[in-house]
Short mmCIF file of C-alpha atoms in Angstrom, two decimals:
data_model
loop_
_atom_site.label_atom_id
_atom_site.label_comp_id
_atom_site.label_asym_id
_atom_site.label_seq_id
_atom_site.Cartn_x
_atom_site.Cartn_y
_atom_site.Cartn_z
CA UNK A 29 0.00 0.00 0.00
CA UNK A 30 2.07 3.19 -1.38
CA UNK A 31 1.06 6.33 -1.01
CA UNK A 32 2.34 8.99 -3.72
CA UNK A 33 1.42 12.22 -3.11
CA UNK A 34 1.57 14.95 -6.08
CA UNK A 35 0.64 18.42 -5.78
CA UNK A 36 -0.99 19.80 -8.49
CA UNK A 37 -2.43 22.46 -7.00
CA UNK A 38 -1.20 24.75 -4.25
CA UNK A 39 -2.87 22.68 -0.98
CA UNK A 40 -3.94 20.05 -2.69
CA UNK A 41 -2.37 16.75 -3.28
CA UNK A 42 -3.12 13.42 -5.19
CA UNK A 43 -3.02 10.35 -2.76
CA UNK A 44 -2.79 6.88 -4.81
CA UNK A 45 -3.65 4.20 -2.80
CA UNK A 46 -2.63 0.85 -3.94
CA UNK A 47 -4.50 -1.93 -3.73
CA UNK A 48 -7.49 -0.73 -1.74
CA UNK A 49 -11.15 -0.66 -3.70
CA UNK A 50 -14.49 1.31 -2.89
CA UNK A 51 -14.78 0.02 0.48
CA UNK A 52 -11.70 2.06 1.78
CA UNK A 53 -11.75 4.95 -0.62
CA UNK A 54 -15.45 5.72 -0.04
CA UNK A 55 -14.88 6.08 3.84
CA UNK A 56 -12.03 8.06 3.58
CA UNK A 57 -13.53 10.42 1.24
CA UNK A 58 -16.87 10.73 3.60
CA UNK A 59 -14.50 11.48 6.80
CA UNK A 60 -12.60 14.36 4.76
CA UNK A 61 -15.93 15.49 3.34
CA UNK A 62 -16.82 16.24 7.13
CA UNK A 63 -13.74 18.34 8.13
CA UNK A 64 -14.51 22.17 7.22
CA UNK A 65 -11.05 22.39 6.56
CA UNK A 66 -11.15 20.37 3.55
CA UNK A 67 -12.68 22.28 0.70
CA UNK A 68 -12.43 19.55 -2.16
CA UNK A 69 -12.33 15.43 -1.62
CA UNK A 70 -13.33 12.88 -3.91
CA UNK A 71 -12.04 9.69 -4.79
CA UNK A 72 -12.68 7.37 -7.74
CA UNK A 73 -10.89 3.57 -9.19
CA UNK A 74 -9.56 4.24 -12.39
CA UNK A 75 -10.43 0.56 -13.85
CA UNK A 76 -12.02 -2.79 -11.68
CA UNK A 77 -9.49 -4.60 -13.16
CA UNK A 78 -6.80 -2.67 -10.91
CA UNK A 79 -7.15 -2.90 -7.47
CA UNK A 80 -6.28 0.96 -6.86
CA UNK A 81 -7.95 4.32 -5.42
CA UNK A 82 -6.73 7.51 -6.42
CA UNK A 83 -7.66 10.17 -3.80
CA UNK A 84 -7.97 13.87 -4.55
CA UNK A 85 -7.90 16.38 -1.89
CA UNK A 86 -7.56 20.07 -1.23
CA UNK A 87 -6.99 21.89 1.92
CA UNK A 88 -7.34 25.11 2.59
CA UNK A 89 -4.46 27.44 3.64
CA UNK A 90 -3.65 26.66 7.58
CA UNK A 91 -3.29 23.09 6.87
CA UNK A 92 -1.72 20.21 4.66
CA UNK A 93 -4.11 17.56 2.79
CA UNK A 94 -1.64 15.14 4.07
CA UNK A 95 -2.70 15.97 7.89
CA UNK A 96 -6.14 16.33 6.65
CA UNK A 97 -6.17 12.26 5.51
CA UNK A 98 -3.98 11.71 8.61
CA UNK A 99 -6.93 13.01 11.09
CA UNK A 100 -9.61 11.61 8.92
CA UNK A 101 -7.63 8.06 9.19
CA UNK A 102 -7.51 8.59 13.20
CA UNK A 103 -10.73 9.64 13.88
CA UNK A 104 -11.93 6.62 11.91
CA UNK A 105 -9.92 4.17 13.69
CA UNK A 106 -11.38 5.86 17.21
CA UNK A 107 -14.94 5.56 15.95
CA UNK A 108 -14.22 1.81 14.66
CA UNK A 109 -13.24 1.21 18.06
CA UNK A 110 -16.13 2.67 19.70
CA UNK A 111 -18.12 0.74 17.87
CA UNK A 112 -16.74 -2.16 18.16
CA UNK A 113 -16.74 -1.74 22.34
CA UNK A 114 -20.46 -1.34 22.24
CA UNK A 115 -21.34 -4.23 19.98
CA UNK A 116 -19.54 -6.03 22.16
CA UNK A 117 -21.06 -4.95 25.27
CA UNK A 118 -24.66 -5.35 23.58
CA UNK A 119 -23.67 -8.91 22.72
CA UNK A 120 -23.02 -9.66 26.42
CA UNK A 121 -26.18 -8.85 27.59
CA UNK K 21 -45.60 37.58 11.95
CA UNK K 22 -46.72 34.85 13.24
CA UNK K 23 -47.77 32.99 9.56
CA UNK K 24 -44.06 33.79 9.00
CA UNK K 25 -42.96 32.49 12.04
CA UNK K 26 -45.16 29.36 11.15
CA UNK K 27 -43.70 28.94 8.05
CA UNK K 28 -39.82 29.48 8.58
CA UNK K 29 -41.16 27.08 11.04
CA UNK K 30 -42.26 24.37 8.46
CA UNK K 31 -39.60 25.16 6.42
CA UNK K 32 -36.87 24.44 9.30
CA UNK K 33 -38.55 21.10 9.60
CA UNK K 34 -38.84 20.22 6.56
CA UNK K 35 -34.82 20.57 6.23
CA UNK K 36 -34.31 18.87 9.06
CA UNK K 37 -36.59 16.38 7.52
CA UNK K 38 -34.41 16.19 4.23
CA UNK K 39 -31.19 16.08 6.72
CA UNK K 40 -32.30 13.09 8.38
CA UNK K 41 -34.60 11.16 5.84
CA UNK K 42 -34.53 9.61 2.61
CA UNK K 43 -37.89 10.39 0.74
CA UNK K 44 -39.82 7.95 -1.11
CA UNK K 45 -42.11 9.58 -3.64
CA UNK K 46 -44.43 8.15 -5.99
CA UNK K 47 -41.98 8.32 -8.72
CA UNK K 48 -38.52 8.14 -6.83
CA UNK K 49 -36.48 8.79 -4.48
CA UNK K 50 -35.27 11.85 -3.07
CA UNK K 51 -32.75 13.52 -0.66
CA UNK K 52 -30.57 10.18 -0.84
CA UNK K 53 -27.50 11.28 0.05
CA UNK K 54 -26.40 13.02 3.25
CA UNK K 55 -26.07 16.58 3.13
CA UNK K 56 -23.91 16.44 6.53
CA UNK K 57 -21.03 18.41 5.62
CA UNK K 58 -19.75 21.77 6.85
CA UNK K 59 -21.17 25.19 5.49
CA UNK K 60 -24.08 23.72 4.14
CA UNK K 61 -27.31 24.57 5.85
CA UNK K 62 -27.47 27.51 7.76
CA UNK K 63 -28.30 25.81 11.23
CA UNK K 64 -25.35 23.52 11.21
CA UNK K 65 -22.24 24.30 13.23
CA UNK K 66 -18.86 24.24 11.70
CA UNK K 67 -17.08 23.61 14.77
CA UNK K 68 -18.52 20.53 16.42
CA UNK K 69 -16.60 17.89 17.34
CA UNK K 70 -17.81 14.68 15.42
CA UNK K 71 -16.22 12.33 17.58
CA UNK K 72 -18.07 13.20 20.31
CA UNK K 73 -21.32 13.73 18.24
CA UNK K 74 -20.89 10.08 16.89
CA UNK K 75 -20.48 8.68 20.47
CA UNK K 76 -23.34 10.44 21.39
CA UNK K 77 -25.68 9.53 18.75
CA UNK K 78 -24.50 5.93 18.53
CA UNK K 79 -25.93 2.82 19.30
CA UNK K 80 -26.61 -0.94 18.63
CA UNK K 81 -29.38 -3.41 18.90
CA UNK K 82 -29.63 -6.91 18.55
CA UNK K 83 -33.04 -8.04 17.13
CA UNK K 84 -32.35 -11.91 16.99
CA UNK K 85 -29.54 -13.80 16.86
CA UNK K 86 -29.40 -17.82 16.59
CA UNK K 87 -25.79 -19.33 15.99
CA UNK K 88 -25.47 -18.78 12.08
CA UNK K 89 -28.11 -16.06 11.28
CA UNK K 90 -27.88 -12.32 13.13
CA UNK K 91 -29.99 -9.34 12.53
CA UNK K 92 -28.82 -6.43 14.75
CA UNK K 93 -29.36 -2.50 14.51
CA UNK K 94 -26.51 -0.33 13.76
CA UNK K 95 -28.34 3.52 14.77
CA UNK K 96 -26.12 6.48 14.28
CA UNK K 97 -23.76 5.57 11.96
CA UNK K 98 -23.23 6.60 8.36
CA UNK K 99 -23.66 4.98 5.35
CA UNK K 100 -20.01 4.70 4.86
CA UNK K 101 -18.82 2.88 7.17
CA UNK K 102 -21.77 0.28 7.02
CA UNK K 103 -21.18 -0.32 2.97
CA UNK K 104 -17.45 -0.50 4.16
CA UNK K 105 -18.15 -3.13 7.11
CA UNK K 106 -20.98 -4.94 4.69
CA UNK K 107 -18.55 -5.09 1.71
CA UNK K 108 -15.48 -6.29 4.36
CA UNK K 109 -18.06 -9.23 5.78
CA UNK K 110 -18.59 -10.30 2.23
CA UNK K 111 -15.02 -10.26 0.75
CA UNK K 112 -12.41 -9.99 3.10
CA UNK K 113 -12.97 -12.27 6.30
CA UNK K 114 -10.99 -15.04 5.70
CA UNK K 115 -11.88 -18.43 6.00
CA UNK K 116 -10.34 -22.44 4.79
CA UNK K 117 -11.67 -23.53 1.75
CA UNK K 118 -10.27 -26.51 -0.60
CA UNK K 119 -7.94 -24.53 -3.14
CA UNK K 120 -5.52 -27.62 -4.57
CA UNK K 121 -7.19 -31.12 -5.70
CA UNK K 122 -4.75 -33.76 -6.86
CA UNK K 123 -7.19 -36.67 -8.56
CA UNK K 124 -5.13 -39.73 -8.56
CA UNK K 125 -8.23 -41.40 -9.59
CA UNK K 126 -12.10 -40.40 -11.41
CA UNK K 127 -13.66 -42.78 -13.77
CA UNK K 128 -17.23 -40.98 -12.96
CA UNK K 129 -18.97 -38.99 -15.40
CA UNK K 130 -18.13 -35.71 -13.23
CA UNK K 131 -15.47 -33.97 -15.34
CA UNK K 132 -12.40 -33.84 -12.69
CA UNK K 133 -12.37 -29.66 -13.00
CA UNK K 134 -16.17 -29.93 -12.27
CA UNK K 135 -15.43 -32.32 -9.35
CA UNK K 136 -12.55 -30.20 -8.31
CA UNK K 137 -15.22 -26.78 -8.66
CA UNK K 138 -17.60 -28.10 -6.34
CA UNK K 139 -15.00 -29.51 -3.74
CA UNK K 140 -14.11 -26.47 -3.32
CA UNK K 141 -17.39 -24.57 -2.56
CA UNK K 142 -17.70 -27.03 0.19
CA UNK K 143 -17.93 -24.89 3.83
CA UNK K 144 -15.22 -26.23 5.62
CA UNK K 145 -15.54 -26.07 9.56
CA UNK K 146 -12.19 -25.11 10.63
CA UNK K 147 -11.19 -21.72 12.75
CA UNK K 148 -9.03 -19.77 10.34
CA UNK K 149 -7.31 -17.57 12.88
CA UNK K 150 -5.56 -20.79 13.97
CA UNK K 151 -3.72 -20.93 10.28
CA UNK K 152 -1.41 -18.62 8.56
CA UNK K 153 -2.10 -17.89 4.44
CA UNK K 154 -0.12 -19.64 2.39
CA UNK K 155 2.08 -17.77 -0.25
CA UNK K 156 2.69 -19.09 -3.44
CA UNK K 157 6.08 -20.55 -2.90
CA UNK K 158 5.53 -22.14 0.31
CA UNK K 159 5.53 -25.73 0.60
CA UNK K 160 1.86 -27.08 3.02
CA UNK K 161 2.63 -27.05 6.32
CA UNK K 162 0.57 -28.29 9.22
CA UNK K 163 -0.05 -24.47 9.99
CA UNK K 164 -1.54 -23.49 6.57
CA UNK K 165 -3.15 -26.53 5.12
CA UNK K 166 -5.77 -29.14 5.84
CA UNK K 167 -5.88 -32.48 4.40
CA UNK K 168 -8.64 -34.23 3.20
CA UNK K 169 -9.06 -37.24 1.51
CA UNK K 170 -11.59 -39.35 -0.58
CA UNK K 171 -12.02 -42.64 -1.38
CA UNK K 172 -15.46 -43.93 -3.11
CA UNK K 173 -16.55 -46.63 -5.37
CA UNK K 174 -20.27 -47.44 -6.53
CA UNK K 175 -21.07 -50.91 -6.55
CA UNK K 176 -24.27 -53.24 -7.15
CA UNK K 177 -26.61 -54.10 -4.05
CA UNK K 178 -26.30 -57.98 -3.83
CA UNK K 179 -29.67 -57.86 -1.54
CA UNK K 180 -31.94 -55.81 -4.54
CA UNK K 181 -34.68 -57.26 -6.69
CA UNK K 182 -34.04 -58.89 -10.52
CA UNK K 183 -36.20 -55.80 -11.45
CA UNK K 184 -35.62 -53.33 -8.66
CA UNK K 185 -35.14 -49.33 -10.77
CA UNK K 186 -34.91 -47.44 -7.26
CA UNK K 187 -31.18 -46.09 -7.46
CA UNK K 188 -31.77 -46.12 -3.60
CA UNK K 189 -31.88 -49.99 -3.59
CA UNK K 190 -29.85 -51.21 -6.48
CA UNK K 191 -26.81 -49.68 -5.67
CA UNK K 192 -24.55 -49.07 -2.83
CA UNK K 193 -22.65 -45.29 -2.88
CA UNK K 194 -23.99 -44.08 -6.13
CA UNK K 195 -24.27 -40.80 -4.17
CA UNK K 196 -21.07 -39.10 -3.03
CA UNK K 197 -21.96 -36.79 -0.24
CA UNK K 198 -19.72 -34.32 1.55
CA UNK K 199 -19.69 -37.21 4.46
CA UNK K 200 -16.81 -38.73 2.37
CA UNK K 201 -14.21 -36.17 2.78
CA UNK K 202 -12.11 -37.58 5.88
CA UNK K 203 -9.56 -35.39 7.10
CA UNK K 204 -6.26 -36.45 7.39
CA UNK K 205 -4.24 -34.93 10.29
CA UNK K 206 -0.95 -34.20 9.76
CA UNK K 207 1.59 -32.95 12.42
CA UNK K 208 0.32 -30.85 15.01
CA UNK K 209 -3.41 -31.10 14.05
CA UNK K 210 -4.00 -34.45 15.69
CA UNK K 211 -3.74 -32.63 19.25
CA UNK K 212 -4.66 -29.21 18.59
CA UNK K 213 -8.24 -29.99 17.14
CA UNK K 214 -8.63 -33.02 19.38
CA UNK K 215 -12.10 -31.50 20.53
CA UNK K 216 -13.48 -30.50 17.65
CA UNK K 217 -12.18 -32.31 14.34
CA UNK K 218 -12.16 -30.58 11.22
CA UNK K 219 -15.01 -31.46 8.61
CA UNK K 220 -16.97 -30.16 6.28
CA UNK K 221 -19.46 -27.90 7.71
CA UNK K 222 -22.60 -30.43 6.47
CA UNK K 223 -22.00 -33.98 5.93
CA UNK K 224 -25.33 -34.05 3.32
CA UNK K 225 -23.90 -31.99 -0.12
CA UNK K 226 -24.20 -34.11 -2.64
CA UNK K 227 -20.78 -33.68 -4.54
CA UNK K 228 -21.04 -35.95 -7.25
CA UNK K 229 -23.54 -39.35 -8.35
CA UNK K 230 -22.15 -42.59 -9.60
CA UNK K 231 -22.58 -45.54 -11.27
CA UNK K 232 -21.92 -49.14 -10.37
CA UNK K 233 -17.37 -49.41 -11.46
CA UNK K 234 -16.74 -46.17 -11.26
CA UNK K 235 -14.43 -44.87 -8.41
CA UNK K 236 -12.79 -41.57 -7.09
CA UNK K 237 -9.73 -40.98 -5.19
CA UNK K 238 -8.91 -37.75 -4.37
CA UNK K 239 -6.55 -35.80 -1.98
CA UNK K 240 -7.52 -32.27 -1.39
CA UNK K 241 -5.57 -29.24 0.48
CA UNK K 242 -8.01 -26.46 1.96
CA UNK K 243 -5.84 -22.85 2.18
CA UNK K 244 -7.07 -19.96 3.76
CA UNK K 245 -8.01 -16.99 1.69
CA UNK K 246 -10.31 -14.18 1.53
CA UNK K 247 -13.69 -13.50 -0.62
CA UNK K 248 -12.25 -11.05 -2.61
CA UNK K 249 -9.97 -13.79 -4.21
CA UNK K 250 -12.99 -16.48 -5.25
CA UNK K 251 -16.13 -16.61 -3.40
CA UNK K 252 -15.61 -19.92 -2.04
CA UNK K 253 -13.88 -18.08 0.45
CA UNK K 254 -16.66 -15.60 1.43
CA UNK K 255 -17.85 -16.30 5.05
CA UNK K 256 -21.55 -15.01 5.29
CA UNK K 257 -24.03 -17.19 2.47
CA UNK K 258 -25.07 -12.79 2.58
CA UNK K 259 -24.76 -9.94 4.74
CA UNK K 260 -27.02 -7.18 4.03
CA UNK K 261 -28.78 -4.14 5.42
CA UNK K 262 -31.28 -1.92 4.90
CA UNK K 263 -32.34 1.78 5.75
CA UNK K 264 -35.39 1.39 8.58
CA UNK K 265 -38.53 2.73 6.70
CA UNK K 266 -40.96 4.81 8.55
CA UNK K 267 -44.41 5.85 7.48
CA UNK K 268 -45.53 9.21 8.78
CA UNK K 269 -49.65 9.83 8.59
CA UNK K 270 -50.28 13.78 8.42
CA UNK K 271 -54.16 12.86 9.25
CA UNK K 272 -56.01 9.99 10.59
CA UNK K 273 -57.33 7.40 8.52
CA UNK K 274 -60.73 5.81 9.91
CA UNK K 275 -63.29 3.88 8.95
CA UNK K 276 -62.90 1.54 5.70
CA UNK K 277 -60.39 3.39 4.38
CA UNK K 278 -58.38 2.22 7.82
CA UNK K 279 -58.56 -1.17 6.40
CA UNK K 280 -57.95 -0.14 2.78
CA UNK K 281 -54.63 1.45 4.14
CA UNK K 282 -53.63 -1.64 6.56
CA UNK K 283 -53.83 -3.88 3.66
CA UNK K 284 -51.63 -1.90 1.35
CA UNK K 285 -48.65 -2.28 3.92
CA UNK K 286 -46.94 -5.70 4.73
CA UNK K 287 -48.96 -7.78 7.28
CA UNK K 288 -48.34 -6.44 10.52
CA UNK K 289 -47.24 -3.12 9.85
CA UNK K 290 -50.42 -1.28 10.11
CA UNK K 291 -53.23 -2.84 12.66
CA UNK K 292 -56.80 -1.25 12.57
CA UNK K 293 -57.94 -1.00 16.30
CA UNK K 294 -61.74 0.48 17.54
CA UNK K 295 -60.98 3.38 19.24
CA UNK K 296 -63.77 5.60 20.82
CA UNK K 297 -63.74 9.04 19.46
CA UNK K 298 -67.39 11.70 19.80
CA UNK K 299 -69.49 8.75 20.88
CA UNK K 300 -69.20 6.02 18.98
CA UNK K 301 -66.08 3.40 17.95
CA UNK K 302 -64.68 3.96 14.98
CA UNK K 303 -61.73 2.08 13.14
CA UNK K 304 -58.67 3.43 12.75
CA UNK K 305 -55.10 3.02 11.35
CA UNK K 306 -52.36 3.06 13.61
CA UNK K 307 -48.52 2.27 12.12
CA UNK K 308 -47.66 -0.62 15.10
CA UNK K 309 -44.97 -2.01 13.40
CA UNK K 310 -42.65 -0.12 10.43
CA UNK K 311 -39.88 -2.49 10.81
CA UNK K 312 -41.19 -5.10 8.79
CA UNK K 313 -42.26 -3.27 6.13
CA UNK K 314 -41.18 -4.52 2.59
CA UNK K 315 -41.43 -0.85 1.62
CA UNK K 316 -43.36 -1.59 -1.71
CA UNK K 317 -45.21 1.74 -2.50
CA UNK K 318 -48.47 0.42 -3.16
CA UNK K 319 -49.98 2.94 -0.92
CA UNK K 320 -48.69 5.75 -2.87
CA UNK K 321 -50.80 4.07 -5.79
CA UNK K 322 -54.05 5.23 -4.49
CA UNK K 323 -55.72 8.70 -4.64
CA UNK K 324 -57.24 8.33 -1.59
CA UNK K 325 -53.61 8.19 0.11
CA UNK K 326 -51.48 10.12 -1.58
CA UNK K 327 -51.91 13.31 0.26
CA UNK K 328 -52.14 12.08 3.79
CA UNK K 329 -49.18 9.57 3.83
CA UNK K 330 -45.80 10.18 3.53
CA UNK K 331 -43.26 7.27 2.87
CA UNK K 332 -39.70 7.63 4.24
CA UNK K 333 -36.80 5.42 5.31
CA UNK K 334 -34.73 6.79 8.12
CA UNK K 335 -30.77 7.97 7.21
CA UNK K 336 -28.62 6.70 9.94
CA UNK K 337 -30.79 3.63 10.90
CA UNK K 338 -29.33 0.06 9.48
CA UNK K 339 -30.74 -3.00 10.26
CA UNK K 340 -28.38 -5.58 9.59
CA UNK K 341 -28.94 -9.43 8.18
CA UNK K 342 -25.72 -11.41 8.30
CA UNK K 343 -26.25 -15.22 7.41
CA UNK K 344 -22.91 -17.43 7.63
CA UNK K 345 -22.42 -20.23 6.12
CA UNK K 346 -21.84 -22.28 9.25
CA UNK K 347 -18.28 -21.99 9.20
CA UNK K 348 -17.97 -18.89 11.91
CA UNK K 349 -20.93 -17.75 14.21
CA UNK K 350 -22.33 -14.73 12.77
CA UNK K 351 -21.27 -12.29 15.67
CA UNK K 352 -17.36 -13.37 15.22
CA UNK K 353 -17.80 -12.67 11.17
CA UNK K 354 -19.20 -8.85 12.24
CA UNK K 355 -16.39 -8.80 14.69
CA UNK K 356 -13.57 -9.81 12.52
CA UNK K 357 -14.60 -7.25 10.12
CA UNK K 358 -14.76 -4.92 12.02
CA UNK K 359 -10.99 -5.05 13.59
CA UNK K 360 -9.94 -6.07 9.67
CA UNK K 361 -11.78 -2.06 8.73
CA UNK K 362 -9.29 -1.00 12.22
CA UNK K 363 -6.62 -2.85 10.81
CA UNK K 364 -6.73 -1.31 7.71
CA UNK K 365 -6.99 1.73 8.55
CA UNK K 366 -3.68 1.63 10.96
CA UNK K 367 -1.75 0.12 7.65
CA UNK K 368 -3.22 3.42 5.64
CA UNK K 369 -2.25 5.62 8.13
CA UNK K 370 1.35 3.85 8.83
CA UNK K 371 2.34 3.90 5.02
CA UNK K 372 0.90 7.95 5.42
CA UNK K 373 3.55 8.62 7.71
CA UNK K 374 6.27 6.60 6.10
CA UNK K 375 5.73 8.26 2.65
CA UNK K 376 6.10 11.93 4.68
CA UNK K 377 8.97 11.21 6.65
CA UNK K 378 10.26 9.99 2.80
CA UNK K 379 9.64 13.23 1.77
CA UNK K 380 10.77 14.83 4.96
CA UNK K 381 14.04 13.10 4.17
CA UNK K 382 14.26 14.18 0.43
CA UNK K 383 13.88 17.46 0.88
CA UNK K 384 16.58 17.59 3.67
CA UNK K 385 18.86 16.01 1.35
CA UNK K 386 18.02 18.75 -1.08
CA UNK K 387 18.67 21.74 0.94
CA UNK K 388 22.12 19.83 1.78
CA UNK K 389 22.68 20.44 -1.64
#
């Protein structure tokens, strides 16, 4: 899983995600959708045949798209979590 | 001032309505995807922490769950990460399935790629987290492959009638069921699954019919992989959700019409009770039950209705229907996919950091220069 960033535009970068489909690249794109500090995210699979994501984002100016997918990424892993605990907990009782 | 109060009034509900629902007109569907994002409607805060608003807002339900079958409520969550946990059930739990047939013997009428196909659809009761995948090079070990092995002939029944046609009672093993695969232990296995031995997950599949002379002997390697890979693999025979549909009535429905409307909805969803309203009992249409609605839209197909009902399914609302195939209780398949969507995450955000501290280092190197 390489990530190749490539700016094309001044805070915004091009994240190409190898060997992930729909199921990661439409999460990620929903988390950076909800940060009001990203102004543009979308994500699309060039062909089915290739198991890759390309990721565009753009920031705006008090903060990198690369910290932008980096809180996205941890605030998913902390909601995962919490749901996770609570399934678990409901399964107990 | 006060009809504008009224209205802004309406109006505010009716966005919180499109916020929160999907709509379900006559014709279509509307407001289907969420419009939660920041700087869009005028009441919604830019600064709110989400975190906390998820915690808040979350929570599950289990409905009914026997050993292989779950249905559970996931409330609060977004679409998202439900298609993402739905699509990781189907295709990336792993599980042991029979990937590598070597027929030393088939002189049935079941072509020996056929035979080999359906082997390996066969569930295969084995805990996968107890093996390792095996890589292309590797040679089996006893911690990444199972054996199994068959050995089946069809002969006459000595005991049958001169002119007997039941297949049932002239021969003996014309029917090769799943019971036939015996697993061979080899190394460790013996003690580890001395409790529980390793079989196919029903002993009844029919895998191939015979004839009396012909024979099959087969040795077959099961491999762990994931769905993704060939759907033998796949864990759950489906997982699925679906949005929970509510039916809103802006005005009471009595009378015959009550009944008219209960029997437009799936059975149990609407209930006609006598209620007693200005002297006398009158029938009328209460919504007891939405859950179980099928959500088909006949009632939108009457005049009588159209104004007075309003079909909707609710956003964040998933009721979940995951069916396994016997090989993993459902409640361990929705748990392993959900630590696989943690996992995969950490591996996103590790190769994140290791590409910037790349760069990091590039750029030092640069300025060196």
């Amino acid at each position: 899983m390489t990530i190749t960033p490539d700016p094309k535009v001044k805070y915004g970068a091009t994240f190409e995600i190898l060997r992930e489909d729909h199921t990661m690249g439409n999460l990620i794109r929903f988390h950076l959708v909800k940060e009001p500090q990203v102004i543009f995210a979308g994500y699309k699979v060039p062909h089915p045949l290739e198991h890759n994501v390309i990721l565009k984002v753009q920031t705006t100016n008090d903060t990198k798209p690369d910290m932008m997918v980096a809180k996205a990424l941890n605030d998913l892993i902390m909601e995962v979590g919490y749901l996770k605990q609570k399934f678990v907990v409901c399964l107990l009782h | 001032m006060s009809k504008r109060n009224s209205k802004s009034q309406g109006n505010a509900e009716r966005l919180e309505q499109l916020r929160t629902r999907v709509i379900i007109e006559k014709e279509g569907v509307e407001s289907i995807s969420s419009s939660e994002f920041p700087y869009h409607s005028s009441n919604h805060h830019q600064d709110i922490d989400y975190i906390k608003e998820f915690i808040k807002k979350f929570s599950v339900k289990i409905i009914r769950k026997e050993q292989y079958d779950m249905e559970f409520d996931l409330i609060g969550v977004d679409a998202a990460i439900a298609n993402a946990l739905r699509r990781i059930m189907i295709a990336e739990v792993p599980t042991m399935a029979i990937e590598k047939v070597y027929i030393y013997n088939n002189t049935s009428i079941v072509q020996d790629e056929v035979l080999a196909h359906r082997l390996g659809l066969i569930p295969i009761k084995a805990d996968p987290d107890r093996f390792y995948f095996k890589q292309a090079n590797e040679s089996p070990t006893d911690m990444n492959t199972i054996v199994f092995k068959i050995e089946h002939e069809c002969t006459f029944n000595p005991k049958a009638r001169e002119d007997e046609t039941d297949p049932q009672k002239l021969y003996i093993g014309h029917n090769l069921l799943s019971e036939s695969l015996t697993w061979i232990p080899k190394g460790d296995q013996e003690e580890q699954y001395a409790g529980c031995p390793i079989r196919p997950v029903h002993n009844d599949i029919l895998i191939a019919q015979m004839r009396p002379g012909q024979k099959i002997k087969i040795e077959a390697h099961c491999e762990k992989g994931i769905g993704k890979d060939h759907a033998k693999w796949s864990p759950v025979a489906t997982a699925s959700y679906r949005l929970m549909p509510e039916i809103i009535l802006k005005k009471e429905i009595t009378g015959d019409l009550a009944d008219k409307f209960a029997a437009c909805f799936t059975k149990g969803v609407v209930e006609v009770e006598d209620s007693y309203v200005e002297g006398q009992f009158i029938k009328c249409a209460k919504v007891v039950n939405p859950r179980i609605d099928m959500v088909s839209r006949e009632v939108l197909r009457h005049k009588e209705f159209e104004d007075i009902v309003q079909l909707t399914r609710i956003r964040d609302h998933f009721i979940f229907n995951v069916e396994s195939t016997g090989i993993m209780d459902s409640e361990k398949i929705f748990l392993d996919s959900v630590h696989i969507l943690q996992a995969k995450c950490k591996r996103l955000l590790a190769a994140l950091d290791h590409k910037l501290r790349e760069q990091e280092r590039d750029r030092e190197q640069m300025d060196i220069y």
